[in-house]
Amino acid sequence: MTIRAILFVLAGSHRCATAVANLRDHMSRTDLDLELEVVDITECPDLADEHRILAAPTLVVREPAVGRRLIGDMRDRAELYRVLNI
């Protein structure tokens, strides 16, 4: 199964860097295929506005659980899997 998601971050933020690392670590422990687009909200404010991003880091799932989101450092694996609908 392929999961497509966007992770909105704020460049230079330690919490955002931790979120990217945690997300990649969780996905490396599964057989799921994650297509992750990391977007800096300062470089793409229109995209962040389109997705109604109010905080960073925020993960927005594009497929298969369209529109689901998770805010934070992606540490909680159970919550991440719930949002990803896996």
XYZ file of C-alpha atoms in Angstrom:
86
model
C 0.000 0.000 0.000
C 1.293 3.452 -0.872
C 0.665 6.292 1.513
C 0.988 9.818 0.170
C 1.393 12.633 2.654
C 2.696 16.152 3.064
C 4.623 17.146 6.167
C 4.486 20.891 6.697
C 7.510 22.143 8.613
C 9.239 25.338 9.588
C 12.843 25.197 8.375
C 15.391 25.304 11.160
C 12.943 24.124 13.810
C 14.282 21.334 16.015
C 10.762 20.003 16.570
C 10.171 19.782 12.812
C 13.475 17.983 12.243
C 12.487 15.539 14.983
C 9.107 14.983 13.312
C 10.753 14.125 9.983
C 13.150 11.700 11.675
C 10.396 10.060 13.740
C 8.102 9.690 10.747
C 10.796 8.107 8.607
C 11.799 5.807 11.481
C 8.212 4.606 11.993
C 7.752 3.972 8.283
C 11.063 2.093 8.012
C 9.689 -0.397 10.543
C 6.773 -1.326 8.272
C 6.395 -2.685 4.772
C 4.381 0.364 3.748
C 5.499 2.646 0.976
C 5.468 6.285 2.115
C 5.639 9.046 -0.459
C 6.429 11.972 1.785
C 6.625 15.531 0.570
C 8.239 17.861 3.114
C 7.132 21.470 2.659
C 8.599 24.483 4.424
C 5.675 26.776 5.193
C 7.859 29.868 4.784
C 8.686 28.838 1.200
C 5.169 27.727 0.227
C 2.730 29.823 2.265
C -0.031 29.438 -0.330
C 0.106 25.644 -0.095
C 0.093 25.852 3.699
C -2.916 28.176 3.517
C -4.686 25.844 1.078
C -4.318 23.008 3.599
C -5.225 25.314 6.519
C -1.969 24.744 8.356
C -1.930 26.543 11.700
C 1.039 24.821 13.350
C 4.232 23.095 12.332
C 4.959 20.269 12.070
C 1.668 19.049 10.606
C 1.263 15.853 8.615
C -1.567 15.910 6.058
C -2.506 12.588 4.483
C -3.356 12.757 0.776
C -3.973 9.022 0.225
C -5.566 6.754 1.372
C -7.077 8.603 4.372
C -7.594 11.918 2.598
C -7.560 14.972 4.820
C -6.505 13.300 8.030
C -3.807 15.175 9.891
C -1.456 14.905 12.817
C 0.240 17.823 14.524
C 3.417 17.360 16.537
C 6.683 15.478 16.526
C 5.243 12.183 15.193
C 6.549 10.328 18.257
C 3.312 8.461 19.038
C 3.303 5.491 16.648
C -0.234 4.390 17.546
C -1.632 7.851 16.820
C 0.348 8.063 13.573
C -0.999 4.711 12.396
C -4.535 5.776 13.332
C -4.193 8.949 11.246
C -2.710 6.977 8.350
C -5.587 4.498 8.684
C -3.309 1.465 8.928
